[in-house]
GROMACS .gro file of C-alpha atoms in nm:
model
  388
    1MET     CA    1   0.000   0.000   0.000
    2SER     CA    2   0.137   0.339  -0.102
    3GLN     CA    3   0.226   0.587   0.170
    4SER     CA    4   0.154   0.880  -0.064
    5PRO     CA    5  -0.132   1.117   0.026
    6LEU     CA    6  -0.477   1.056  -0.116
    7PRO     CA    7  -0.596   1.299  -0.388
    8PHE     CA    8  -0.808   1.507  -0.150
    9SER     CA    9  -0.536   1.571   0.111
   10ALA     CA   10  -0.524   1.941   0.019
   11HIS     CA   11  -0.876   1.982   0.158
   12TYR     CA   12  -0.765   1.877   0.508
   13LEU     CA   13  -0.706   2.239   0.614
   14ILE     CA   14  -0.875   2.427   0.331
   15ASP     CA   15  -1.007   2.775   0.412
   16GLU     CA   16  -1.356   2.729   0.553
   17GLU     CA   17  -1.529   3.025   0.388
   18THR     CA   18  -1.382   2.947   0.046
   19TRP     CA   19  -1.489   2.582   0.062
   20VAL     CA   20  -1.838   2.652   0.198
   21ASN     CA   21  -1.905   2.893  -0.089
   22GLN     CA   22  -1.824   2.610  -0.330
   23LEU     CA   23  -2.032   2.358  -0.136
   24LEU     CA   24  -2.338   2.583  -0.152
   25ASP     CA   25  -2.369   2.507  -0.524
   26TYR     CA   26  -2.375   2.133  -0.449
   27ALA     CA   27  -2.610   2.167  -0.153
   28ASN     CA   28  -2.885   2.359  -0.334
   29PRO     CA   29  -3.154   2.106  -0.437
   30GLY     CA   30  -3.360   2.361  -0.632
   31ALA     CA   31  -3.694   2.526  -0.555
   32SER     CA   32  -3.911   2.225  -0.647
   33LYS     CA   33  -3.719   1.977  -0.432
   34ARG     CA   34  -3.699   2.226  -0.145
   35GLN     CA   35  -4.079   2.237  -0.135
   36GLN     CA   36  -4.098   1.857  -0.136
   37ILE     CA   37  -3.843   1.842   0.146
   38LYS     CA   38  -4.041   2.095   0.349
   39GLN     CA   39  -4.365   1.900   0.307
   40LEU     CA   40  -4.204   1.571   0.405
   41ALA     CA   41  -4.032   1.730   0.707
   42ASN     CA   42  -4.363   1.878   0.827
   43GLN     CA   43  -4.529   1.540   0.783
   44LEU     CA   44  -4.260   1.362   0.985
   45VAL     CA   45  -4.262   1.622   1.264
   46ASN     CA   46  -4.642   1.616   1.292
   47ASN     CA   47  -4.637   1.237   1.300
   48VAL     CA   48  -4.386   1.236   1.587
   49ARG     CA   49  -4.576   1.504   1.780
   50SER     CA   50  -4.901   1.310   1.744
   51LYS     CA   51  -4.742   1.020   1.933
   52ILE     CA   52  -4.608   1.222   2.227
   53ASP     CA   53  -4.883   1.085   2.451
   54ASP     CA   54  -4.751   0.734   2.385
   55MET     CA   55  -4.408   0.812   2.533
   56ASP     CA   56  -4.308   0.630   2.849
   57GLY     CA   57  -4.183   0.816   3.155
   58VAL     CA   58  -3.816   0.815   3.058
   59ASP     CA   59  -3.892   0.937   2.703
   60ALA     CA   60  -4.102   1.219   2.847
   61PHE     CA   61  -3.821   1.304   3.089
   62MET     CA   62  -3.568   1.322   2.803
   63LYS     CA   63  -3.804   1.546   2.609
   64GLU     CA   64  -3.845   1.789   2.899
   65TYR     CA   65  -3.474   1.793   2.983
   66ASP     CA   66  -3.334   1.796   2.630
   67LEU     CA   67  -3.001   1.950   2.534
   68SER     CA   68  -3.161   2.283   2.448
   69SER     CA   69  -3.201   2.350   2.821
   70LYS     CA   70  -2.931   2.427   3.077
   71GLU     CA   71  -3.067   2.156   3.306
   72GLY     CA   72  -3.060   1.897   3.027
   73ILE     CA   73  -2.695   1.974   2.956
   74LEU     CA   74  -2.614   1.951   3.328
   75LEU     CA   75  -2.777   1.609   3.354
   76MET     CA   76  -2.594   1.485   3.046
   77CYS     CA   77  -2.260   1.610   3.181
   78LEU     CA   78  -2.337   1.446   3.514
   79ALA     CA   79  -2.427   1.115   3.352
   80GLU     CA   80  -2.107   1.110   3.146
   81ALA     CA   81  -1.877   1.221   3.429
   82LEU     CA   82  -2.012   0.987   3.699
   83LEU     CA   83  -1.921   0.686   3.486
   84ARG     CA   84  -1.556   0.789   3.512
   85ILE     CA   85  -1.538   0.882   3.883
   86PRO     CA   86  -1.417   0.593   4.102
   87ASP     CA   87  -1.443   0.747   4.452
   88LYS     CA   88  -1.753   0.851   4.645
   89GLY     CA   89  -1.615   1.183   4.772
   90THR     CA   90  -1.548   1.324   4.426
   91ALA     CA   91  -1.885   1.195   4.302
   92ASP     CA   92  -2.062   1.375   4.588
   93LYS     CA   93  -1.882   1.701   4.508
   94LEU     CA   94  -1.972   1.674   4.140
   95ILE     CA   95  -2.339   1.606   4.217
   96LYS     CA   96  -2.348   1.904   4.453
   97ASP     CA   97  -2.183   2.129   4.196
   98LYS     CA   98  -2.420   2.035   3.913
   99ILE     CA   99  -2.753   1.983   4.090
  100SER     CA  100  -2.744   2.295   4.307
  101GLU     CA  101  -2.681   2.541   4.021
  102ALA     CA  102  -2.980   2.442   3.807
  103ASP     CA  103  -3.326   2.598   3.792
  104TRP     CA  104  -3.534   2.281   3.835
  105LYS     CA  105  -3.841   2.477   3.941
  106SER     CA  106  -3.876   2.623   3.591
  107HIS     CA  107  -3.956   2.272   3.460
  108LEU     CA  108  -4.220   2.193   3.722
  109GLY     CA  109  -4.564   2.133   3.571
  110LYS     CA  110  -4.454   2.184   3.210
  111SER     CA  111  -4.487   1.816   3.130
  112GLU     CA  112  -4.811   1.620   3.156
  113SER     CA  113  -4.613   1.318   3.272
  114LEU     CA  114  -4.642   1.232   3.642
  115PHE     CA  115  -4.299   1.067   3.618
  116VAL     CA  116  -4.138   1.389   3.490
  117ASN     CA  117  -4.299   1.610   3.754
  118ALA     CA  118  -4.210   1.367   4.033
  119SER     CA  119  -3.851   1.359   3.906
  120THR     CA  120  -3.842   1.739   3.897
  121TRP     CA  121  -3.962   1.756   4.258
  122GLY     CA  122  -3.688   1.509   4.350
  123LEU     CA  123  -3.422   1.721   4.181
  124MET     CA  124  -3.554   2.035   4.351
  125LEU     CA  125  -3.544   1.872   4.695
  126THR     CA  126  -3.199   1.728   4.626
  127GLY     CA  127  -3.076   2.076   4.540
  128LYS     CA  128  -3.218   2.211   4.866
  129ILE     CA  129  -3.053   1.939   5.074
  130ILE     CA  130  -2.705   1.972   4.927
  131ASP     CA  131  -2.700   2.353   4.900
  132ILE     CA  132  -2.609   2.475   5.252
  133ASP     CA  133  -2.697   2.833   5.341
  134ASP     CA  134  -2.378   2.965   5.504
  135SER     CA  135  -2.563   3.272   5.633
  136LYS     CA  136  -2.725   3.051   5.897
  137SER     CA  137  -2.558   2.991   6.231
  138GLY     CA  138  -2.580   2.779   6.544
  139MET     CA  139  -2.820   2.485   6.550
  140LYS     CA  140  -2.980   2.570   6.215
  141LEU     CA  141  -2.645   2.552   6.034
  142ALA     CA  142  -2.548   2.236   6.224
  143LEU     CA  143  -2.880   2.073   6.132
  144ASP     CA  144  -2.838   2.165   5.764
  145LYS     CA  145  -2.488   2.016   5.764
  146PHE     CA  146  -2.614   1.699   5.934
  147ILE     CA  147  -2.892   1.656   5.676
  148ASN     CA  148  -2.642   1.729   5.399
  149LYS     CA  149  -2.391   1.474   5.524
  150THR     CA  150  -2.638   1.195   5.598
  151GLY     CA  151  -2.820   1.256   5.272
  152GLU     CA  152  -2.512   1.228   5.049
  153PRO     CA  153  -2.504   0.844   5.022
  154VAL     CA  154  -2.878   0.830   4.947
  155ILE     CA  155  -2.853   1.106   4.688
  156ARG     CA  156  -2.546   0.948   4.529
  157LYS     CA  157  -2.714   0.610   4.493
  158GLY     CA  158  -3.031   0.772   4.362
  159ILE     CA  159  -2.842   0.975   4.103
  160HIS     CA  160  -2.642   0.670   3.994
  161ARG     CA  161  -2.963   0.472   3.951
  162ALA     CA  162  -3.120   0.755   3.751
  163MET     CA  163  -2.815   0.767   3.526
  164GLN     CA  164  -2.845   0.392   3.464
  165VAL     CA  165  -3.208   0.437   3.359
  166MET     CA  166  -3.111   0.724   3.128
  167GLY     CA  167  -2.824   0.518   2.988
  168LYS     CA  168  -3.068   0.254   2.864
  169GLN     CA  169  -3.210   0.516   2.629
  170PHE     CA  170  -2.880   0.529   2.442
  171VAL     CA  171  -2.717   0.188   2.496
  172MET     CA  172  -2.904  -0.127   2.392
  173GLY     CA  173  -2.716  -0.357   2.626
  174ARG     CA  174  -2.401  -0.423   2.826
  175ASN     CA  175  -2.297  -0.693   2.579
  176ILE     CA  176  -2.404  -0.816   2.236
  177LYS     CA  177  -2.636  -1.088   2.366
  178GLU     CA  178  -2.818  -0.845   2.595
  179ALA     CA  179  -2.847  -0.592   2.311
  180ILE     CA  180  -2.986  -0.850   2.068
  181LYS     CA  181  -3.234  -0.975   2.327
  182ARG     CA  182  -3.361  -0.622   2.389
  183SER     CA  183  -3.383  -0.549   2.016
  184GLY     CA  184  -3.633  -0.833   1.984
  185LYS     CA  185  -3.877  -0.682   2.233
  186LYS     CA  186  -4.190  -0.487   2.148
  187GLY     CA  187  -4.109  -0.142   2.020
  188PHE     CA  188  -3.762  -0.243   1.900
  189LYS     CA  189  -3.806  -0.547   1.677
  190ASP     CA  190  -3.914  -0.357   1.365
  191TYR     CA  191  -3.580  -0.175   1.344
  192ARG     CA  192  -3.260  -0.273   1.166
  193TYR     CA  193  -2.958  -0.229   1.394
  194SER     CA  194  -2.590  -0.163   1.346
  195TYR     CA  195  -2.427  -0.291   1.663
  196ASP     CA  196  -2.118  -0.125   1.801
  197MET     CA  197  -1.892  -0.191   2.100
  198LEU     CA  198  -1.844   0.114   2.317
  199GLY     CA  199  -1.487   0.145   2.433
  200GLU     CA  200  -1.151   0.307   2.391
  201ALA     CA  201  -0.878   0.236   2.138
  202ALA     CA  202  -0.642  -0.054   2.199
  203LEU     CA  203  -0.330   0.041   2.396
  204THR     CA  204  -0.165  -0.301   2.391
  205GLN     CA  205  -0.163  -0.602   2.160
  206GLU     CA  206  -0.360  -0.785   2.428
  207ASP     CA  207  -0.634  -0.521   2.398
  208ALA     CA  208  -0.636  -0.556   2.020
  209ASP     CA  209  -0.659  -0.936   2.037
  210ARG     CA  210  -0.947  -0.913   2.284
  211TYR     CA  211  -1.140  -0.677   2.055
  212PHE     CA  212  -1.066  -0.900   1.756
  213ASP     CA  213  -1.217  -1.203   1.932
  214ALA     CA  214  -1.510  -0.994   2.054
  215TYR     CA  215  -1.591  -0.881   1.701
  216LEU     CA  216  -1.591  -1.238   1.572
  217SER     CA  217  -1.814  -1.349   1.859
  218SER     CA  218  -2.050  -1.056   1.802
  219ILE     CA  219  -2.080  -1.133   1.430
  220ALA     CA  220  -2.178  -1.491   1.513
  221SER     CA  221  -2.442  -1.368   1.761
  222ILE     CA  222  -2.585  -1.120   1.509
  223ALA     CA  223  -2.600  -1.389   1.241
  224ASP     CA  224  -2.794  -1.620   1.475
  225ALA     CA  225  -3.045  -1.343   1.549
  226ASN     CA  226  -3.092  -1.222   1.192
  227THR     CA  227  -3.420  -1.355   1.060
  228LYS     CA  228  -3.421  -1.144   0.744
  229ARG     CA  229  -3.235  -1.306   0.458
  230HIS     CA  230  -3.106  -1.015   0.250
  231ILE     CA  231  -2.795  -0.855   0.392
  232ASN     CA  232  -2.933  -0.503   0.339
  233ASP     CA  233  -3.239  -0.580   0.552
  234ALA     CA  234  -3.059  -0.748   0.840
  235SER     CA  235  -2.873  -0.610   1.140
  236SER     CA  236  -2.501  -0.541   1.101
  237ILE     CA  237  -2.191  -0.451   1.303
  238SER     CA  238  -1.962  -0.148   1.313
  239ILE     CA  239  -1.593  -0.198   1.385
  240LYS     CA  240  -1.340   0.052   1.514
  241LEU     CA  241  -0.998   0.015   1.352
  242SER     CA  242  -0.816   0.177   1.645
  243ALA     CA  243  -0.948  -0.106   1.864
  244LEU     CA  244  -0.769  -0.362   1.648
  245HIS     CA  245  -0.417  -0.218   1.655
  246PRO     CA  246  -0.226  -0.062   1.948
  247ARG     CA  247  -0.029   0.171   1.716
  248TYR     CA  248  -0.308   0.297   1.494
  249GLU     CA  249  -0.129   0.623   1.412
  250VAL     CA  250  -0.041   0.818   1.099
  251ALA     CA  251   0.330   0.793   1.187
  252ASN     CA  252   0.305   0.414   1.147
  253VAL     CA  253   0.100   0.408   0.827
  254SER     CA  254   0.303   0.137   0.648
  255ARG     CA  255   0.318  -0.091   0.951
  256VAL     CA  256  -0.048  -0.041   1.040
  257VAL     CA  257  -0.176  -0.110   0.687
  258ASN     CA  258   0.042  -0.421   0.652
  259GLU     CA  259  -0.060  -0.561   0.991
  260LEU     CA  260  -0.419  -0.444   1.021
  261ALA     CA  261  -0.558  -0.497   0.669
  262PRO     CA  262  -0.524  -0.880   0.694
  263LYS     CA  263  -0.705  -0.873   1.030
  264VAL     CA  264  -0.990  -0.665   0.892
  265LEU     CA  265  -1.007  -0.895   0.589
  266GLN     CA  266  -1.030  -1.197   0.820
  267ILE     CA  267  -1.316  -1.038   1.016
  268THR     CA  268  -1.491  -0.934   0.696
  269ASN     CA  269  -1.463  -1.276   0.533
  270TYR     CA  270  -1.612  -1.429   0.847
  271ALA     CA  271  -1.900  -1.179   0.829
  272LYS     CA  272  -1.941  -1.259   0.461
  273GLN     CA  273  -1.980  -1.630   0.538
  274LEU     CA  274  -2.253  -1.550   0.791
  275ASN     CA  275  -2.424  -1.289   0.571
  276VAL     CA  276  -2.361  -1.001   0.813
  277ALA     CA  277  -2.270  -0.652   0.690
  278ILE     CA  278  -1.971  -0.462   0.832
  279THR     CA  279  -1.922  -0.087   0.862
  280ILE     CA  280  -1.585   0.075   0.933
  281ASP     CA  281  -1.645   0.340   1.198
  282ALA     CA  282  -1.520   0.696   1.153
  283GLU     CA  283  -1.261   0.829   1.396
  284GLU     CA  284  -1.047   1.142   1.434
  285ALA     CA  285  -0.963   1.352   1.127
  286ASP     CA  286  -0.590   1.277   1.129
  287ARG     CA  287  -0.670   0.905   1.092
  288LEU     CA  288  -0.906   0.942   0.796
  289GLU     CA  289  -0.660   0.868   0.516
  290LEU     CA  290  -0.512   0.576   0.710
  291SER     CA  291  -0.857   0.422   0.753
  292LEU     CA  292  -0.940   0.473   0.383
  293LYS     CA  293  -0.617   0.303   0.274
  294ILE     CA  294  -0.706   0.000   0.487
  295PHE     CA  295  -1.062   0.008   0.355
  296ALA     CA  296  -0.943   0.013  -0.008
  297GLU     CA  297  -0.695  -0.269   0.058
  298VAL     CA  298  -0.966  -0.494   0.204
  299TYR     CA  299  -1.242  -0.388  -0.036
  300ALA     CA  300  -1.034  -0.490  -0.338
  301GLN     CA  301  -1.014  -0.851  -0.211
  302LEU     CA  302  -1.380  -0.916  -0.130
  303GLU     CA  303  -1.505  -1.015  -0.476
  304ASP     CA  304  -1.886  -1.042  -0.463
  305TYR     CA  305  -1.945  -0.931  -0.100
  306GLN     CA  306  -2.187  -0.635  -0.092
  307GLY     CA  307  -2.178  -0.565   0.283
  308PHE     CA  308  -1.847  -0.388   0.340
  309GLY     CA  309  -1.905  -0.017   0.402
  310LEU     CA  310  -1.791   0.278   0.608
  311VAL     CA  311  -1.897   0.595   0.787
  312VAL     CA  312  -1.829   0.941   0.640
  313GLN     CA  313  -1.835   1.248   0.866
  314ALA     CA  314  -1.988   1.558   0.708
  315TYR     CA  315  -1.822   1.795   0.955
  316GLN     CA  316  -1.484   1.716   0.801
  317LYS     CA  317  -1.390   1.949   0.517
  318ARG     CA  318  -1.283   1.649   0.308
  319ALA     CA  319  -1.624   1.476   0.328
  320LEU     CA  320  -1.744   1.548  -0.027
  321LYS     CA  321  -1.402   1.467  -0.172
  322VAL     CA  322  -1.402   1.138   0.019
  323LEU     CA  323  -1.733   1.046  -0.144
  324GLU     CA  324  -1.592   1.132  -0.487
  325TRP     CA  325  -1.290   0.911  -0.412
  326LEU     CA  326  -1.517   0.626  -0.303
  327ALA     CA  327  -1.721   0.663  -0.621
  328ASP     CA  328  -1.401   0.620  -0.821
  329LEU     CA  329  -1.317   0.313  -0.611
  330TYR     CA  330  -1.659   0.171  -0.695
  331ASP     CA  331  -1.598   0.235  -1.066
  332GLN     CA  332  -1.281   0.025  -1.044
  333HIS     CA  333  -1.450  -0.279  -0.887
  334LYS     CA  334  -1.821  -0.234  -0.969
  335ARG     CA  335  -1.921  -0.353  -0.624
  336LEU     CA  336  -2.157  -0.181  -0.381
  337ILE     CA  337  -2.009   0.034  -0.101
  338PRO     CA  338  -2.268   0.086   0.177
  339LEU     CA  339  -2.225   0.435   0.323
  340ARG     CA  340  -2.346   0.594   0.644
  341LEU     CA  341  -2.333   0.974   0.631
  342VAL     CA  342  -2.319   1.138   0.975
  343LYS     CA  343  -2.245   1.486   1.108
  344GLY     CA  344  -1.949   1.375   1.326
  345ALA     CA  345  -1.877   1.301   1.691
  346TYR     CA  346  -1.533   1.442   1.777
  347TRP     CA  347  -1.579   1.814   1.712
  348ASP     CA  348  -1.441   1.935   2.047
  349THR     CA  349  -1.138   1.710   2.015
  350GLU     CA  350  -1.068   1.818   1.656
  351VAL     CA  351  -1.079   2.188   1.745
  352LYS     CA  352  -0.862   2.141   2.053
  353ARG     CA  353  -0.600   1.938   1.866
  354ALA     CA  354  -0.580   2.192   1.584
  355GLN     CA  355  -0.524   2.468   1.838
  356GLU     CA  356  -0.259   2.268   2.023
  357GLN     CA  357  -0.074   2.201   1.698
  358GLY     CA  358  -0.098   2.563   1.584
  359LEU     CA  359  -0.257   2.467   1.251
  360SER     CA  360  -0.348   2.740   1.003
  361HIS     CA  361  -0.707   2.612   0.976
  362TYR     CA  362  -0.927   2.344   1.132
  363PRO     CA  363  -0.990   2.004   0.969
  364VAL     CA  364  -1.360   2.039   1.060
  365PHE     CA  365  -1.613   2.314   1.004
  366THR     CA  366  -1.628   2.552   1.300
  367ARG     CA  367  -1.992   2.655   1.252
  368LYS     CA  368  -2.287   2.417   1.268
  369VAL     CA  369  -2.452   2.580   0.967
  370ASN     CA  370  -2.143   2.502   0.759
  371THR     CA  371  -2.155   2.138   0.867
  372ASP     CA  372  -2.519   2.135   0.758
  373VAL     CA  373  -2.420   2.272   0.416
  374SER     CA  374  -2.156   2.000   0.386
  375TYR     CA  375  -2.407   1.733   0.488
  376LEU     CA  376  -2.657   1.853   0.227
  377ALA     CA  377  -2.387   1.867  -0.042
  378CYS     CA  378  -2.284   1.511   0.042
  379THR     CA  379  -2.646   1.398   0.037
  380GLN     CA  380  -2.698   1.552  -0.306
  381PHE     CA  381  -2.387   1.375  -0.434
  382LEU     CA  382  -2.504   1.038  -0.300
  383LEU     CA  383  -2.853   1.076  -0.444
  384THR     CA  384  -2.717   1.185  -0.780
  385ASN     CA  385  -2.476   0.889  -0.795
  386ARG     CA  386  -2.694   0.619  -0.639
  387LYS     CA  387  -2.717   0.428  -0.969
  388ARG     CA  388  -2.351   0.467  -1.051
   0.00000   0.00000   0.00000
């Protein structure tokens, strides 16, 4: 595999304004299609809103405390941080810091759900207990401190339990068997899933070997559960390349491609035998070209397998050029490449890294509206080339 840059490398740090102005021409669907899009969007929104009464308590809670509210953001930060805090003392301090600064009262009575209002009352009372009024003195202050101290374990356990309930809204299961079992229940079984293993990149070869075995095991479990015959209608799996190699870095491109491509091919051939589709997950921007080189290496050896695809992140400035490159790859082999177009999940990290490295520009768009333009441009390209 060549170590030379891919043809779109120049777009890695292209000037944002210049590139967005060019993307606008791609993103414009025309007046007629815009009207169709608007009508369909209104139809979908109205359909969702008509089913609000059917939401369970947790769904209603997530709707009331969504990420457009300060309290919703606080709860999400709390849920994410508590998973990483090992000691009780630090957890108590975090809970106190987050819960006491929110305006829970403003949410009281806004939802028709008894569960939501009861939860809001609980958050209000929790805030009162942990927020000590230092202006008090004597027995009143001592009593407040006593209630605060004795209430901490109860509050901590309650918050942890609440976070577990919230977590079930975003994670199907703690392992593949649990996730597959839940996907077969009422309300879930009509969906087609792409299973993923949440975790960090491999730091050692032992980590990489463990993930490799886990992927093979997961593919077998998914195959057993798939009742739909066609690969495009059945559940699939997403794999993270950084989980399969402890030195998945641009500096080691030759080594990584030579060592990792055969592993990915082995996993993919196993999935092919069991009629399970595989998607290569997107990661940080500096790893994009490395992942595409591995993808191309494996893709070229799969012959008639139609289930090997990848994720493209629209917030990267190279997104449209990546799709053009993939279209050329398709033209060479005349074999389907399943694509999943997403906005992107590492924006904060990308911006921070670019600042740390003193780069002239960012590899991602810095404004949401520009990411939206990129997404629309990519969508237009995919729709235009769907019969290619």
